[in-house]
Amino acid sequence: MRGGYVWNRTRARVGVVLLVCILLALGHTRANAVRTNKRHSHTTTLSTSSTSPGGGPSLVRLAFAGSDEVGQPTGVSVSWSTGPKPKDLKSVVLLGTEQGNLTLRVESTAPGSQVTYLAGGTTHHHVEVTGLEPDTTYYYRCGDDSSGDDSSMLSEEHSFRTAPDVRAGAKGFTVAVWGDMGAGNCSQKTREMMQALSPSVDFAWHLGDIAYQDDWLFLDFAYEKVLDEYMASMEFFSATRAYMTLAGNHECDCHSIRCILDSELRNSLHNFTAYNARYRMPSKESGGIMNMWYSFNYGPVHFVNLDSETDYYGAAEGEHDEFYLLDSGHFNPYPNAYMEWLEEDLKQANSVANRTLRPWVIAGTHRPMYLYGNASSMREAVEDLLIKYDVDLFLGGHIHSYFRTYPAKAGEAVKDYSPEARAGKLVNIITGTPGAIDRPMRGGGVLARAGDWVASVLSKAGRAAYERVVPWLTGGPRHDPRRDAEALEDDMSIVAHHTHEQSFGMLHILNDSAIRWELVSSETGESIDRLELTK
Ligand SMILES: [Fe+2]
């Protein structure tokens, strides 16, 4: 085994060297904004192309915030980005319940209300707007209102609806759910279908691997550009309803060639820095940590967000990223804090009082517990815990495929979804099919456009090839098709439905005794898998 390990590491190094040589030959840079790196006396391309050159807000996104006496969100965090800071910008949200009449003003100067993680790069603003009326539509603009109603410094007017008060009765709602999406052509169909269906969606839940900005193959620095492009393309969701996120392995760091060669970029982007800077999940309301683990309530459901990447025994990125390049993890304020938090959160959610108010407990994370080579770490860490506290549904991504299992535990399943059969077992759904391949190639350069074309071809034919080539180059086990095949063979007995079709999930909470899961085809909008669970 040791010989195999050494051989894998050798192949990894040979692969990286080969890639560097090829890409040096293809050397290509694209200038959008330039900063001078004094330490290295060279210039580094920083792309802020999606942000307004005048410093106005872009990439507007919302997440639930606040907590009332029964733990329901009372508002949202409003987040947005501005280009290289021209001066001291304010972080302000103007809002009201009438269109065009924004009489409420909230400014945040709290630590963390403006975050910049790259010198000379984008600033990310976060303002919490809480204490709002439940189940009410609010209109808002965000930005800097110093110049009055200067539209270049304030966003356009958007609206959102606050969470309902479950004490007024369990109201049905719909959540769009998916993992592994990415920018560019490969997910375009999904994006279009999501936009078409967005009027019926109350909030979005992205189960990690958001933009795939980390794997750029060319020599220019595209991390920020790809991430900006993805977030801009999803503003139709994120500016008008909560866009809840989880950390996936592609949020961990930047291991593109440029980042490997530039220690400042590499270090500035390591350990989920960009992910934690750009989004603002309700971790302080739920005792969680940053955007890594947290929970929230909405209607008759408790949503618990698990960290599948770090801070538990066997976590794939608990000590370093999967390429063994950079340190990662250690968000725990003390040993085992994450697992203790998870147990306490589930225990509270499962109390009689909370189950009466919110009968459903649904868990989401990035890596699944079954159906890929390295799933056993997650399974060993959380399966018993989730079942002990009677979690109703477990959602994940990471695999670019779709699986729905029967109620299962320790690899054994019952082919029956009735409440009685589900007791002591857990239904797993893996929804990683919106279209991502690990090469988001978009941009203005000739090579980038060529890459875009290649990506569009690869999106159909190359996914399988990619999953064979990359593990060989990196020596990494996570996408080793042989291991996946073995795992699949073992796990397929628990699978009720499996498809590779490009798709995403819609979770319909019908009332306090019924939920319906639906897999929606990105191509046709038709339901291609469906499951109803009752209490
Ligand atoms: Fe992943």
Coordinates of C-alpha atoms and ligand atoms in Angstrom, one line a residue:
M1 CA 0.0 0.0 0.0
R2 CA 2.8 2.3 0.9
G3 CA 4.4 1.7 -2.6
G4 CA 1.1 2.7 -4.2
Y5 CA 0.9 5.8 -2.1
V6 CA 4.4 6.9 -3.1
W7 CA 3.7 6.1 -6.7
N8 CA 0.5 8.2 -6.5
R9 CA 2.4 11.1 -5.0
T10 CA 5.1 10.7 -7.7
R11 CA 2.4 10.8 -10.4
A12 CA 1.0 13.9 -8.7
R13 CA 4.3 15.7 -8.9
V14 CA 5.0 14.6 -12.5
G15 CA 1.5 15.7 -13.4
V16 CA 1.8 19.1 -11.8
V17 CA 5.2 19.6 -13.5
L18 CA 3.8 18.6 -16.9
L19 CA 0.9 20.9 -16.4
V20 CA 3.2 23.8 -15.5
C21 CA 5.3 23.2 -18.6
I22 CA 2.4 23.1 -20.9
L23 CA 0.8 26.2 -19.4
L24 CA 4.0 28.1 -19.4
A25 CA 4.1 27.5 -23.1
L26 CA 0.6 28.7 -23.4
G27 CA 1.4 31.8 -21.2
H28 CA -1.4 34.2 -21.3
T29 CA -2.4 37.1 -19.1
R30 CA -5.4 39.3 -19.2
A31 CA -5.4 42.7 -17.6
N32 CA -8.5 44.0 -15.8
A33 CA -7.1 45.7 -12.8
V34 CA -3.4 45.7 -11.8
R35 CA -1.8 45.9 -8.5
T36 CA 1.9 46.0 -7.7
N37 CA 3.2 43.3 -5.5
K38 CA 6.1 45.1 -3.8
R39 CA 7.5 42.0 -2.2
H40 CA 7.9 40.2 -5.5
S41 CA 8.3 43.3 -7.7
H42 CA 5.8 42.0 -10.3
T43 CA 2.3 42.8 -11.2
T44 CA -0.7 40.6 -10.6
T45 CA -3.9 40.6 -12.4
L46 CA -6.9 41.1 -10.2
S47 CA -10.2 40.8 -12.0
T48 CA -13.1 42.7 -10.6
S49 CA -15.0 42.7 -13.9
S50 CA -18.4 42.1 -12.4
T51 CA -18.2 45.0 -10.1
S52 CA -19.0 48.6 -11.1
P53 CA -15.9 50.6 -12.0
G54 CA -17.4 53.5 -10.0
G55 CA -17.5 51.4 -6.8
G56 CA -21.2 50.9 -6.9
P57 CA -22.7 47.7 -5.5
S58 CA -23.0 44.4 -7.4
L59 CA -23.4 40.7 -6.7
V60 CA -26.3 41.4 -4.3
R61 CA -27.1 38.4 -2.1
L62 CA -29.3 37.7 0.9
A63 CA -29.3 35.2 3.6
F64 CA -31.6 34.6 6.6
A65 CA -30.6 36.6 9.8
G66 CA -32.0 37.4 13.2
S67 CA -33.9 35.1 15.5
D68 CA -37.2 35.7 17.4
E69 CA -38.2 34.0 20.6
V70 CA -38.9 30.7 18.9
G71 CA -35.8 30.8 16.7
Q72 CA -37.2 32.0 13.4
P73 CA -35.3 34.5 11.2
T74 CA -36.6 38.1 11.6
G75 CA -34.9 39.4 8.5
V76 CA -31.9 39.0 6.2
S77 CA -28.2 39.8 5.9
V78 CA -27.9 41.9 2.8
S79 CA -24.5 41.5 1.2
W80 CA -22.9 43.1 -1.9
S81 CA -19.6 43.8 -3.5
T82 CA -17.8 46.9 -4.6
G83 CA -14.7 47.3 -6.8
P84 CA -11.4 48.5 -5.5
K85 CA -12.3 50.9 -2.8
P86 CA -12.2 54.5 -4.1
K87 CA -12.8 56.0 -0.6
D88 CA -14.4 55.2 2.6
L89 CA -17.7 53.7 1.4
K90 CA -20.6 53.3 3.8
S91 CA -22.5 50.0 4.1
V92 CA -26.2 51.0 4.0
V93 CA -29.5 49.3 3.3
L94 CA -32.6 51.4 2.6
L95 CA -35.9 49.6 2.8
G96 CA -39.6 49.8 3.1
T97 CA -42.8 47.9 2.5
E98 CA -43.9 50.1 -0.4
Q99 CA -42.2 50.0 -3.7
G100 CA -40.1 53.2 -4.2
N101 CA -40.8 54.4 -0.6
L102 CA -37.7 53.2 1.3
T103 CA -38.1 55.0 4.6
L104 CA -36.0 52.7 6.8
R105 CA -32.2 53.1 6.8
V106 CA -29.8 50.6 8.3
E107 CA -26.1 51.3 8.3
S108 CA -23.5 48.8 9.6
T109 CA -20.1 49.9 10.9
A110 CA -19.6 46.7 12.9
P111 CA -16.4 44.6 12.5
G112 CA -16.9 42.4 9.5
S113 CA -19.3 44.7 7.7
Q114 CA -16.7 45.3 5.1
V115 CA -14.3 42.5 4.2
T116 CA -11.4 42.5 1.7
Y117 CA -9.2 39.5 1.3
L118 CA -7.0 40.5 -1.6
A119 CA -4.9 43.7 -1.5
G120 CA -6.6 46.1 -3.9
G121 CA -9.4 43.7 -4.6
T122 CA -13.2 43.7 -4.2
T123 CA -14.8 44.8 -0.9
H124 CA -17.6 42.6 0.4
H125 CA -20.3 44.4 2.5
H126 CA -22.6 42.8 4.9
V127 CA -25.5 44.5 6.7
E128 CA -28.0 42.7 8.9
V129 CA -31.6 43.9 8.6
T130 CA -33.6 42.3 11.4
G131 CA -36.7 42.8 13.5
L132 CA -38.9 42.9 10.4
E133 CA -42.5 41.8 10.2
P134 CA -42.9 38.1 9.3
D135 CA -44.3 37.0 5.9
T136 CA -44.0 40.5 4.5
T137 CA -42.5 41.8 1.3
Y138 CA -39.8 44.5 1.7
Y139 CA -38.3 46.6 -1.0
Y140 CA -34.7 47.6 -0.7
R141 CA -31.6 49.2 -2.1
C142 CA -28.0 48.7 -0.8
G143 CA -24.8 50.6 -1.1
D144 CA -23.6 54.0 0.0
D145 CA -26.2 56.7 0.2
S146 CA -23.8 59.6 1.0
S147 CA -24.6 61.2 -2.3
G148 CA -28.3 60.9 -1.8
D149 CA -30.2 59.0 -4.5
D150 CA -27.1 58.5 -6.7
S151 CA -27.9 55.4 -8.6
S152 CA -24.3 54.5 -9.3
M153 CA -23.6 54.1 -5.6
L154 CA -26.8 52.4 -4.7
S155 CA -28.1 49.1 -6.1
E156 CA -31.3 49.0 -8.1
E157 CA -34.4 48.3 -6.0
H158 CA -35.0 44.7 -5.2
S159 CA -37.6 43.0 -3.0
F160 CA -37.7 40.0 -0.7
R161 CA -40.3 38.3 1.5
T162 CA -39.5 37.6 5.1
A163 CA -39.9 34.1 6.7
P164 CA -43.5 33.2 7.8
D165 CA -44.3 32.8 11.5
V166 CA -45.0 29.1 12.0
R167 CA -47.2 30.0 15.0
A168 CA -49.7 31.4 12.6
G169 CA -49.9 27.9 10.9
A170 CA -47.6 25.8 8.8
K171 CA -47.5 27.5 5.4
G172 CA -46.2 25.5 2.4
F173 CA -43.0 26.7 0.7
T174 CA -40.5 25.5 -1.9
V175 CA -36.7 25.4 -1.7
A176 CA -34.4 25.0 -4.7
V177 CA -31.6 22.6 -3.8
W178 CA -28.5 21.7 -5.6
G179 CA -24.7 21.2 -5.2
D180 CA -21.9 21.5 -7.7
M181 CA -22.9 24.1 -10.2
G182 CA -20.2 26.4 -11.5
A183 CA -20.1 29.3 -13.8
G184 CA -20.3 29.2 -17.6
N185 CA -21.8 27.1 -20.3
C186 CA -21.9 23.8 -18.5
S187 CA -24.6 25.0 -16.1
Q188 CA -26.4 27.5 -18.4
K189 CA -29.4 25.3 -19.0
T190 CA -29.9 24.8 -15.3
R191 CA -29.6 28.5 -14.6
E192 CA -32.2 29.3 -17.3
M193 CA -34.6 26.7 -15.9
M194 CA -34.1 27.9 -12.3
Q195 CA -34.8 31.4 -13.4
A196 CA -38.0 30.3 -15.2
L197 CA -39.1 28.5 -12.0
S198 CA -37.9 31.1 -9.6
P199 CA -41.3 32.7 -8.9
S200 CA -42.3 29.6 -7.1
V201 CA -39.1 29.3 -5.0
D202 CA -39.0 30.8 -1.5
F203 CA -35.2 30.3 -1.0
A204 CA -32.2 28.6 -2.5
W205 CA -29.9 26.1 -0.8
H206 CA -26.6 25.6 -2.6
L207 CA -24.9 22.5 -1.1
G208 CA -21.3 23.5 -1.8
D209 CA -19.0 23.6 -4.8
I210 CA -20.4 26.9 -5.8
A211 CA -18.4 28.4 -8.7
Y212 CA -15.4 26.2 -9.4
Q213 CA -13.1 29.2 -9.4
D214 CA -10.2 27.2 -8.0
D215 CA -9.2 25.0 -10.9
W216 CA -8.4 27.5 -13.7
L217 CA -5.9 25.9 -16.1
F218 CA -4.3 29.0 -17.6
L219 CA -1.6 31.2 -16.2
D220 CA -3.7 34.3 -15.6
F221 CA -5.4 34.9 -12.3
A222 CA -9.1 34.1 -12.8
Y223 CA -10.3 33.1 -9.3
E224 CA -12.1 36.3 -8.6
K225 CA -13.4 36.7 -12.1
V226 CA -15.0 33.2 -12.2
L227 CA -16.5 33.7 -8.7
D228 CA -17.9 37.1 -9.6
E229 CA -19.3 35.8 -12.9
Y230 CA -21.1 32.9 -11.1
M231 CA -22.5 35.2 -8.4
A232 CA -23.7 37.8 -11.0
S233 CA -25.4 35.0 -13.0
M234 CA -27.3 33.9 -9.9
E235 CA -28.4 37.3 -8.8
F236 CA -31.9 36.5 -10.0
F237 CA -32.1 34.2 -7.0
S238 CA -29.7 35.8 -4.5
A239 CA -31.0 39.4 -4.6
T240 CA -34.6 38.5 -4.2
R241 CA -34.6 35.6 -1.7
A242 CA -32.2 34.0 0.8
Y243 CA -29.4 32.2 -1.0
M244 CA -28.1 29.7 1.7
T245 CA -24.7 28.2 1.1
L246 CA -22.5 25.4 2.3
A247 CA -18.7 24.9 1.9
G248 CA -17.6 22.4 -0.7
N249 CA -14.1 21.3 -1.5
H250 CA -14.0 23.9 -4.3
E251 CA -14.4 26.7 -1.8
C252 CA -11.3 25.6 0.1
D253 CA -8.5 27.5 -1.7
C254 CA -7.0 28.4 -5.1
H255 CA -4.8 25.8 -6.6
S256 CA -4.6 27.0 -10.1
I257 CA -1.2 27.4 -11.7
R258 CA -1.1 31.1 -11.0
C259 CA -1.9 30.6 -7.3
I260 CA 0.6 27.8 -6.9
L261 CA 3.3 30.2 -8.3
D262 CA 2.3 33.2 -6.3
S263 CA 2.5 32.8 -2.6
E264 CA 0.6 36.0 -1.8
L265 CA -2.4 34.8 -3.8
R266 CA -2.1 31.3 -2.5
N267 CA -2.0 32.4 1.1
S268 CA -4.7 35.0 0.7
L269 CA -7.1 32.5 -0.7
H270 CA -6.5 29.5 1.5
N271 CA -8.8 27.8 3.9
F272 CA -12.2 28.9 2.6
T273 CA -11.3 32.6 2.9
A274 CA -13.2 33.9 -0.1
Y275 CA -16.2 31.7 0.8
N276 CA -16.4 33.1 4.3
A277 CA -15.8 36.7 3.2
R278 CA -18.4 36.7 0.5
Y279 CA -21.4 35.1 2.2
R280 CA -22.9 35.7 5.6
M281 CA -24.8 32.7 7.0
P282 CA -26.7 32.9 10.3
S283 CA -24.0 31.1 12.4
K284 CA -24.1 33.5 15.3
E285 CA -27.9 33.0 15.7
S286 CA -27.3 29.2 15.8
G287 CA -24.0 28.8 17.6
G288 CA -22.2 27.9 14.4
I289 CA -18.9 29.0 12.9
M290 CA -18.7 31.5 10.1
N291 CA -20.3 30.0 7.0
M292 CA -18.9 26.5 7.8
W293 CA -21.7 25.1 10.1
Y294 CA -24.9 26.7 11.2
S295 CA -28.7 26.0 11.3
F296 CA -31.8 28.0 10.7
N297 CA -35.6 27.5 10.9
Y298 CA -38.2 28.2 8.3
G299 CA -41.8 27.4 8.7
P300 CA -42.2 23.8 10.1
V301 CA -38.6 22.8 9.2
H302 CA -35.3 23.0 11.1
F303 CA -32.5 23.1 8.5
V304 CA -29.1 22.0 9.8
N305 CA -26.0 22.8 7.7
L306 CA -23.2 20.3 8.2
D307 CA -19.5 20.9 7.4
S308 CA -18.4 18.0 5.4
E309 CA -14.9 19.4 4.7
T310 CA -13.2 20.2 8.0
D311 CA -13.1 19.8 11.8
Y312 CA -14.1 16.2 12.4
Y313 CA -12.1 13.0 12.4
G314 CA -11.3 11.9 8.9
A315 CA -12.4 15.2 7.3
A316 CA -10.9 15.4 3.8
E317 CA -9.7 19.0 4.3
G318 CA -9.3 18.9 8.0
E319 CA -5.5 19.5 7.9
H320 CA -4.8 20.4 4.3
D321 CA -6.5 20.7 1.0
E322 CA -6.9 17.6 -1.1
F323 CA -3.9 18.4 -3.2
Y324 CA -1.7 18.5 -0.2
L325 CA -0.7 22.1 -1.0
L326 CA -2.2 24.3 1.7
D327 CA -3.3 24.0 5.3
S328 CA -7.0 24.0 5.9
G329 CA -9.6 23.4 8.6
H330 CA -9.3 24.1 12.4
F331 CA -12.3 26.3 12.6
N332 CA -13.1 24.6 15.9
P333 CA -12.6 27.0 18.8
Y334 CA -11.7 23.9 20.9
P335 CA -11.3 20.2 20.1
N336 CA -14.4 18.6 18.8
A337 CA -16.5 21.8 19.0
Y338 CA -18.1 21.1 15.6
M339 CA -19.3 17.6 16.5
E340 CA -20.5 18.8 19.9
W341 CA -22.4 21.7 18.2
L342 CA -24.0 19.3 15.8
E343 CA -25.2 17.0 18.5
E344 CA -26.6 19.9 20.6
D345 CA -28.3 21.5 17.6
L346 CA -30.0 18.2 16.7
K347 CA -30.9 17.5 20.3
Q348 CA -32.6 20.8 20.6
A349 CA -34.4 20.5 17.3
N350 CA -35.6 17.1 18.4
S351 CA -37.1 18.3 21.7
V352 CA -40.8 17.8 22.1
A353 CA -41.5 21.6 22.1
N354 CA -39.5 22.1 18.9
R355 CA -40.8 19.0 17.1
T356 CA -44.3 20.3 17.9
L357 CA -43.5 23.6 16.3
R358 CA -41.3 22.3 13.6
P359 CA -41.9 18.6 12.9
W360 CA -39.3 18.3 10.1
V361 CA -35.6 18.3 10.5
I362 CA -33.6 18.3 7.3
A363 CA -29.8 18.1 7.0
G364 CA -27.7 19.4 4.2
T365 CA -24.0 19.1 3.5
H366 CA -21.6 18.8 0.6
R367 CA -20.1 15.3 0.7
P368 CA -22.5 12.4 0.9
M369 CA -22.4 9.4 3.2
Y370 CA -22.6 6.9 0.4
L371 CA -21.9 6.3 -3.2
Y372 CA -18.4 7.6 -3.7
G373 CA -15.0 6.2 -2.7
N374 CA -14.3 8.3 0.4
A375 CA -17.8 8.5 1.8
S376 CA -17.0 6.4 4.8
S377 CA -15.5 9.3 6.8
M378 CA -18.7 11.3 6.6
R379 CA -20.8 8.2 7.3
E380 CA -18.8 7.3 10.4
A381 CA -18.9 10.9 11.7
V382 CA -22.6 11.7 11.4
E383 CA -24.9 8.9 10.3
D384 CA -25.6 7.6 13.8
L385 CA -26.0 11.1 15.1
L386 CA -28.5 12.1 12.4
I387 CA -30.5 8.9 12.9
K388 CA -30.4 9.2 16.7
Y389 CA -32.1 12.6 16.5
D390 CA -34.6 11.4 13.9
V391 CA -33.5 13.6 11.0
D392 CA -36.0 13.2 8.2
L393 CA -33.8 13.8 5.1
F394 CA -30.1 14.1 4.3
L395 CA -29.1 16.1 1.2
G396 CA -25.7 16.3 -0.3
G397 CA -23.8 16.9 -3.6
H398 CA -20.1 16.4 -4.5
I399 CA -20.8 13.6 -6.9
H400 CA -21.9 14.9 -10.3
S401 CA -24.8 12.6 -10.5
Y402 CA -28.1 12.0 -8.8
F403 CA -29.0 9.3 -6.3
R404 CA -32.0 8.8 -4.1
T405 CA -31.7 6.1 -1.5
Y406 CA -34.2 4.1 0.4
P407 CA -34.3 4.7 4.1
A408 CA -30.8 3.3 5.1
K409 CA -28.4 2.8 7.9
A410 CA -24.9 1.3 7.8
G411 CA -25.4 0.3 4.2
E412 CA -28.6 -1.6 4.8
A413 CA -31.9 -0.3 3.5
V414 CA -35.6 -1.0 3.6
K415 CA -37.6 -0.5 0.4
D416 CA -40.4 1.4 2.1
Y417 CA -40.7 5.1 2.8
S418 CA -43.5 4.9 5.3
P419 CA -43.0 6.7 8.7
E420 CA -42.7 3.3 10.4
A421 CA -40.1 2.0 8.0
R422 CA -38.1 5.2 8.2
A423 CA -37.7 5.0 12.0
G424 CA -34.0 4.4 12.8
K425 CA -33.0 5.0 9.2
L426 CA -32.3 8.0 6.9
V427 CA -33.2 8.8 3.4
N428 CA -30.2 10.2 1.4
I429 CA -30.4 12.3 -1.7
I430 CA -27.4 13.4 -3.7
T431 CA -28.1 16.2 -6.1
G432 CA -24.9 17.1 -7.9
T433 CA -26.2 17.3 -11.4
P434 CA -26.8 21.0 -12.4
G435 CA -23.9 20.8 -14.8
A436 CA -20.6 21.5 -13.2
I437 CA -17.4 20.2 -14.6
D438 CA -14.2 21.2 -12.9
R439 CA -13.1 23.5 -15.6
P440 CA -15.1 26.7 -15.6
M441 CA -13.8 28.4 -18.7
R442 CA -15.2 31.7 -19.4
G443 CA -13.6 35.1 -20.3
G444 CA -12.6 37.6 -22.9
G445 CA -9.2 36.2 -24.1
V446 CA -8.7 34.1 -27.1
L447 CA -7.6 31.1 -25.0
A448 CA -10.5 31.6 -22.6
R449 CA -13.0 31.6 -25.5
A450 CA -11.3 28.5 -26.9
G451 CA -11.6 27.0 -23.4
D452 CA -15.3 28.0 -23.3
W453 CA -15.8 26.0 -26.5
V454 CA -13.9 23.1 -25.2
A455 CA -15.9 23.2 -22.0
S456 CA -19.1 23.1 -23.9
V457 CA -17.9 20.0 -25.7
L458 CA -16.5 18.5 -22.5
S459 CA -19.8 19.1 -20.7
K460 CA -21.3 16.4 -22.7
A461 CA -18.5 14.0 -23.6
G462 CA -15.7 14.8 -21.3
R463 CA -16.9 14.5 -17.8
A464 CA -16.1 10.8 -17.6
A465 CA -12.7 11.4 -19.2
Y466 CA -12.0 14.2 -16.8
E467 CA -12.7 12.0 -13.8
R468 CA -10.2 9.5 -15.2
V469 CA -7.4 11.9 -16.0
V470 CA -7.4 14.2 -13.0
P471 CA -7.1 11.4 -10.4
W472 CA -4.2 10.0 -12.4
L473 CA -2.5 13.4 -12.4
T474 CA -3.1 14.3 -8.8
G475 CA -2.9 10.8 -7.2
G476 CA -6.0 11.8 -5.4
P477 CA -8.5 9.1 -4.5
R478 CA -11.6 11.1 -4.4
H479 CA -12.6 10.7 -8.0
D480 CA -10.8 7.4 -8.7
P481 CA -13.3 5.7 -11.0
R482 CA -12.2 2.3 -9.8
R483 CA -12.9 3.1 -6.2
D484 CA -16.1 4.8 -7.2
A485 CA -17.1 1.7 -9.1
E486 CA -16.4 -0.5 -6.0
A487 CA -18.3 1.9 -3.8
L488 CA -21.2 2.0 -6.2
E489 CA -21.3 -1.8 -6.4
D490 CA -21.5 -2.0 -2.6
D491 CA -24.0 0.9 -2.2
M492 CA -26.3 0.4 -5.2
S493 CA -28.5 -1.9 -3.2
I494 CA -29.7 1.1 -1.2
V495 CA -30.5 3.2 -4.3
A496 CA -34.0 3.7 -5.4
H497 CA -33.3 6.1 -8.2
H498 CA -30.2 7.2 -10.1
T499 CA -29.7 9.4 -13.1
H500 CA -27.0 11.5 -14.8
E501 CA -29.5 13.8 -16.4
Q502 CA -28.8 17.5 -15.9
S503 CA -31.1 18.6 -13.1
F504 CA -31.7 20.2 -9.7
G505 CA -33.9 19.7 -6.8
M506 CA -37.1 21.3 -5.6
L507 CA -38.0 20.6 -2.0
H508 CA -41.7 21.3 -1.4
I509 CA -42.8 21.6 2.2
L510 CA -46.5 21.0 1.8
N511 CA -47.5 21.3 5.5
D512 CA -46.4 20.0 8.9
S513 CA -47.1 16.4 7.9
A514 CA -46.0 16.1 4.3
I515 CA -43.0 17.1 2.2
R516 CA -42.3 16.3 -1.5
W517 CA -38.9 16.1 -3.1
E518 CA -38.8 16.6 -6.8
L519 CA -35.9 16.4 -9.3
V520 CA -36.4 18.8 -12.1
S521 CA -34.9 18.4 -15.6
S522 CA -32.8 21.4 -16.6
E523 CA -33.7 20.7 -20.2
T524 CA -37.5 20.3 -20.0
G525 CA -38.5 21.5 -16.5
E526 CA -40.3 18.2 -16.0
S527 CA -40.1 16.2 -12.8
I528 CA -37.8 13.2 -13.3
D529 CA -37.9 11.9 -9.8
R530 CA -40.3 12.4 -7.0
L531 CA -40.6 11.3 -3.4
E532 CA -43.2 12.2 -0.9
L533 CA -42.6 11.7 2.8
T534 CA -45.3 11.9 5.5
K535 CA -45.4 12.0 9.2
Ligands
FE1 FE -17.2 18.5 -4.2

